[in-house]
CSV table of C-alpha atoms in Angstrom, one decimal:
chain,number,residue,atom,x,y,z
Z,27,MET,CA,0.0,0.0,0.0
Z,28,LYS,CA,2.8,2.4,0.7
Z,29,ARG,CA,4.1,2.0,-2.8
Z,30,HIS,CA,0.7,2.4,-4.4
Z,31,ASN,CA,0.3,5.6,-2.3
Z,32,ALA,CA,3.8,6.7,-3.6
Z,33,ARG,CA,2.7,6.3,-7.1
Z,34,ILE,CA,-0.5,8.5,-6.4
Z,35,ILE,CA,1.7,11.3,-5.0
Z,36,ALA,CA,4.0,10.9,-8.1
Z,37,VAL,CA,1.1,11.0,-10.5
Z,38,MET,CA,-0.2,14.3,-8.6
Z,39,THR,CA,3.3,15.9,-9.0
Z,40,LEU,CA,3.6,14.8,-12.6
Z,41,TYR,CA,0.1,16.1,-13.4
Z,42,ASN,CA,1.0,19.6,-11.8
Z,43,ILE,CA,4.3,19.7,-13.5
Z,44,ASP,CA,2.6,19.2,-16.9
Z,45,LEU,CA,-0.2,21.4,-16.3
Z,46,ASN,CA,2.0,24.2,-15.0
Z,47,ASN,CA,4.9,23.6,-17.5
Z,48,TYR,CA,7.2,23.6,-14.5
Z,49,ASP,CA,11.0,23.2,-15.2
Z,50,TYR,CA,13.1,20.8,-13.1
Z,51,GLU,CA,13.7,23.1,-10.1
Z,52,GLU,CA,10.0,24.0,-10.0
Z,53,ALA,CA,9.1,20.4,-10.3
Z,54,LEU,CA,10.9,19.6,-7.2
Z,55,LYS,CA,9.4,22.4,-5.2
Z,56,CYS,CA,5.9,21.1,-6.4
Z,57,PHE,CA,6.8,17.7,-5.1
Z,58,GLU,CA,7.8,19.2,-1.8
Z,59,SER,CA,4.5,21.1,-1.7
Z,60,ILE,CA,2.4,17.8,-2.2
Z,61,LYS,CA,4.4,15.9,0.2
Z,62,ASN,CA,4.0,18.7,3.0
Z,63,LEU,CA,0.3,18.8,2.2
Z,64,GLU,CA,0.0,15.0,2.5
Z,65,GLU,CA,1.9,15.1,5.7
Z,66,ASP,CA,-0.3,17.8,7.3
Z,67,TYR,CA,-3.5,15.9,6.3
Z,68,GLU,CA,-5.8,14.9,9.2
Z,69,TYR,CA,-6.1,11.2,8.1
Z,70,GLN,CA,-2.8,9.9,7.5
Z,71,VAL,CA,-2.1,7.2,5.2
Z,72,GLU,CA,1.3,5.4,4.7
Z,73,ILE,CA,3.4,6.7,1.8
Z,74,GLU,CA,6.9,5.8,0.8
Z,75,TYR,CA,7.9,9.4,0.0
Z,76,GLU,CA,11.5,8.4,-1.1
Z,77,TYR,CA,10.0,6.1,-3.8
Z,78,SER,CA,7.6,8.9,-4.8
Z,79,GLU,CA,10.6,11.4,-5.3
Z,80,LEU,CA,12.6,8.6,-7.2
Z,81,LEU,CA,9.6,8.1,-9.6
Z,82,VAL,CA,9.2,11.7,-10.2
Z,83,LYS,CA,12.9,12.6,-10.7
Z,84,GLY,CA,13.2,9.4,-13.0
Z,85,VAL,CA,10.3,10.3,-15.2
Z,86,LEU,CA,11.6,13.9,-15.5
Z,87,THR,CA,15.0,12.8,-16.4
Z,88,ASN,CA,13.9,10.2,-18.9
Z,89,LEU,CA,10.9,12.2,-20.1
Z,90,GLU,CA,12.1,12.2,-23.9
Z,91,THR,CA,12.5,8.5,-24.0
Z,92,VAL,CA,9.3,7.9,-22.0
Z,93,ASP,CA,7.3,10.1,-24.3
Z,94,THR,CA,8.9,8.6,-27.3
Z,95,ILE,CA,7.8,5.1,-26.2
Z,96,ILE,CA,4.3,6.3,-25.5
Z,97,SER,CA,4.0,8.1,-28.9
Z,98,ASN,CA,5.4,5.1,-30.8
Z,99,ASN,CA,2.5,3.0,-29.2
Z,100,LEU,CA,-0.4,5.4,-29.8
Z,101,THR,CA,-2.6,4.8,-32.9
Z,102,LYS,CA,-4.4,7.5,-34.7
Z,103,TYR,CA,-3.8,9.7,-31.4
Z,104,THR,CA,-1.1,12.0,-30.3
Z,105,ILE,CA,0.5,12.2,-26.6
Z,106,ASP,CA,-0.7,15.8,-26.5
Z,107,ARG,CA,-4.3,14.6,-26.8
Z,108,LEU,CA,-4.1,12.6,-23.7
Z,109,SER,CA,-5.6,14.3,-20.6
Z,110,PHE,CA,-3.0,15.6,-18.2
Z,111,VAL,CA,-4.0,12.9,-15.5
Z,112,ASP,CA,-3.9,10.1,-18.0
Z,113,ARG,CA,-0.5,11.3,-19.6
Z,114,ALA,CA,1.1,11.4,-15.9
Z,115,ILE,CA,-0.2,7.8,-15.2
Z,116,ILE,CA,1.0,6.5,-18.5
Z,117,ARG,CA,4.3,8.1,-18.1
Z,118,LEU,CA,4.7,6.7,-14.5
Z,119,ALA,CA,3.8,3.2,-15.7
Z,120,THR,CA,6.1,3.4,-18.8
Z,121,TYR,CA,9.0,4.7,-16.8
Z,122,GLU,CA,8.7,1.9,-14.2
Z,123,MET,CA,8.5,-0.8,-17.0
Z,124,LYS,CA,11.4,0.7,-19.0
Z,125,CYS,CA,13.9,2.3,-16.4
Z,126,MET,CA,12.9,0.2,-13.3
Z,127,ALA,CA,12.3,-3.2,-14.8
Z,128,LEU,CA,9.1,-3.5,-12.8
Z,129,ALA,CA,7.1,-6.6,-13.7
Z,130,LYS,CA,4.7,-5.3,-16.5
Z,131,GLU,CA,1.8,-6.8,-14.7
Z,132,VAL,CA,2.5,-4.8,-11.5
Z,133,ALA,CA,3.0,-1.5,-13.5
Z,134,ILE,CA,-0.2,-2.0,-15.6
Z,135,ASP,CA,-2.4,-3.1,-12.5
Z,136,GLU,CA,-1.1,0.1,-10.4
Z,137,ALA,CA,-1.7,2.3,-13.5
Z,138,LEU,CA,-5.3,1.0,-14.0
Z,139,LEU,CA,-6.0,1.3,-10.2
Z,140,ILE,CA,-4.9,4.8,-10.3
Z,141,THR,CA,-7.0,5.5,-13.6
Z,142,ARG,CA,-10.2,4.0,-11.9
Z,143,GLU,CA,-9.6,6.4,-9.0
Z,144,TYR,CA,-8.7,9.5,-10.6
Z,145,SER,CA,-9.6,9.4,-14.3
Z,146,SER,CA,-12.3,7.0,-15.1
Z,147,LEU,CA,-15.0,7.9,-17.5
Z,148,GLU,CA,-18.4,6.1,-17.8
Z,149,ASN,CA,-18.3,2.5,-18.6
Z,150,ASP,CA,-14.5,2.2,-17.8
Z,151,ALA,CA,-13.8,3.7,-21.2
Z,152,GLN,CA,-10.6,5.3,-19.9
Z,153,VAL,CA,-9.4,2.2,-18.0
Z,154,LYS,CA,-10.0,0.2,-21.3
Z,155,PHE,CA,-8.0,2.9,-23.3
Z,156,ASN,CA,-5.0,3.0,-20.8
Z,157,ASN,CA,-5.2,-0.8,-20.5
Z,158,LYS,CA,-4.7,-1.1,-24.3
Z,159,LEU,CA,-2.1,1.5,-24.5
Z,160,LEU,CA,0.0,0.2,-21.5
Z,161,ASP,CA,-0.3,-3.6,-23.1
Z,162,SER,CA,1.2,-2.2,-26.4
Z,163,ILE,CA,3.9,-0.3,-24.5
Z,164,ALA,CA,4.7,-3.4,-22.4
Z,165,LYS,CA,5.2,-5.5,-25.5
Z,166,SER,CA,7.6,-3.0,-27.2
Z,167,ILE,CA,9.5,-2.9,-24.0
Z,168,TYR,CA,9.7,-6.6,-22.8
Z,169,GLU,CA,9.6,-8.3,-26.2
């Protein structure tokens, strides 16, 4: 659960970075702000903040590679058309699969859980879209 919550913090940070077009230094400040808000929250949950920070820094450092992988696996769609939330979720899962060698099943399951919680449309259309995209990305990374 700690890692799942760490991924949520990372997605929230990546979302804010993308939405506000932050540079690297502003991105780290954004992460610290979100971390501080979570730490001050009345109902505490266990979060592995070091893992969140590792994910955020890793995605930002490898953003060009991650975005290229995503773009190469989109059909009749561009990365710019993804919502900010979905782009953050897909970037995170792609980074975990490509650069951290996380098992594709874990990366995809985690991404879909976060999609259901933060981005799901009616009839799980967004979950289906993200699942299909992540399956394609996983095939290109692992095969």
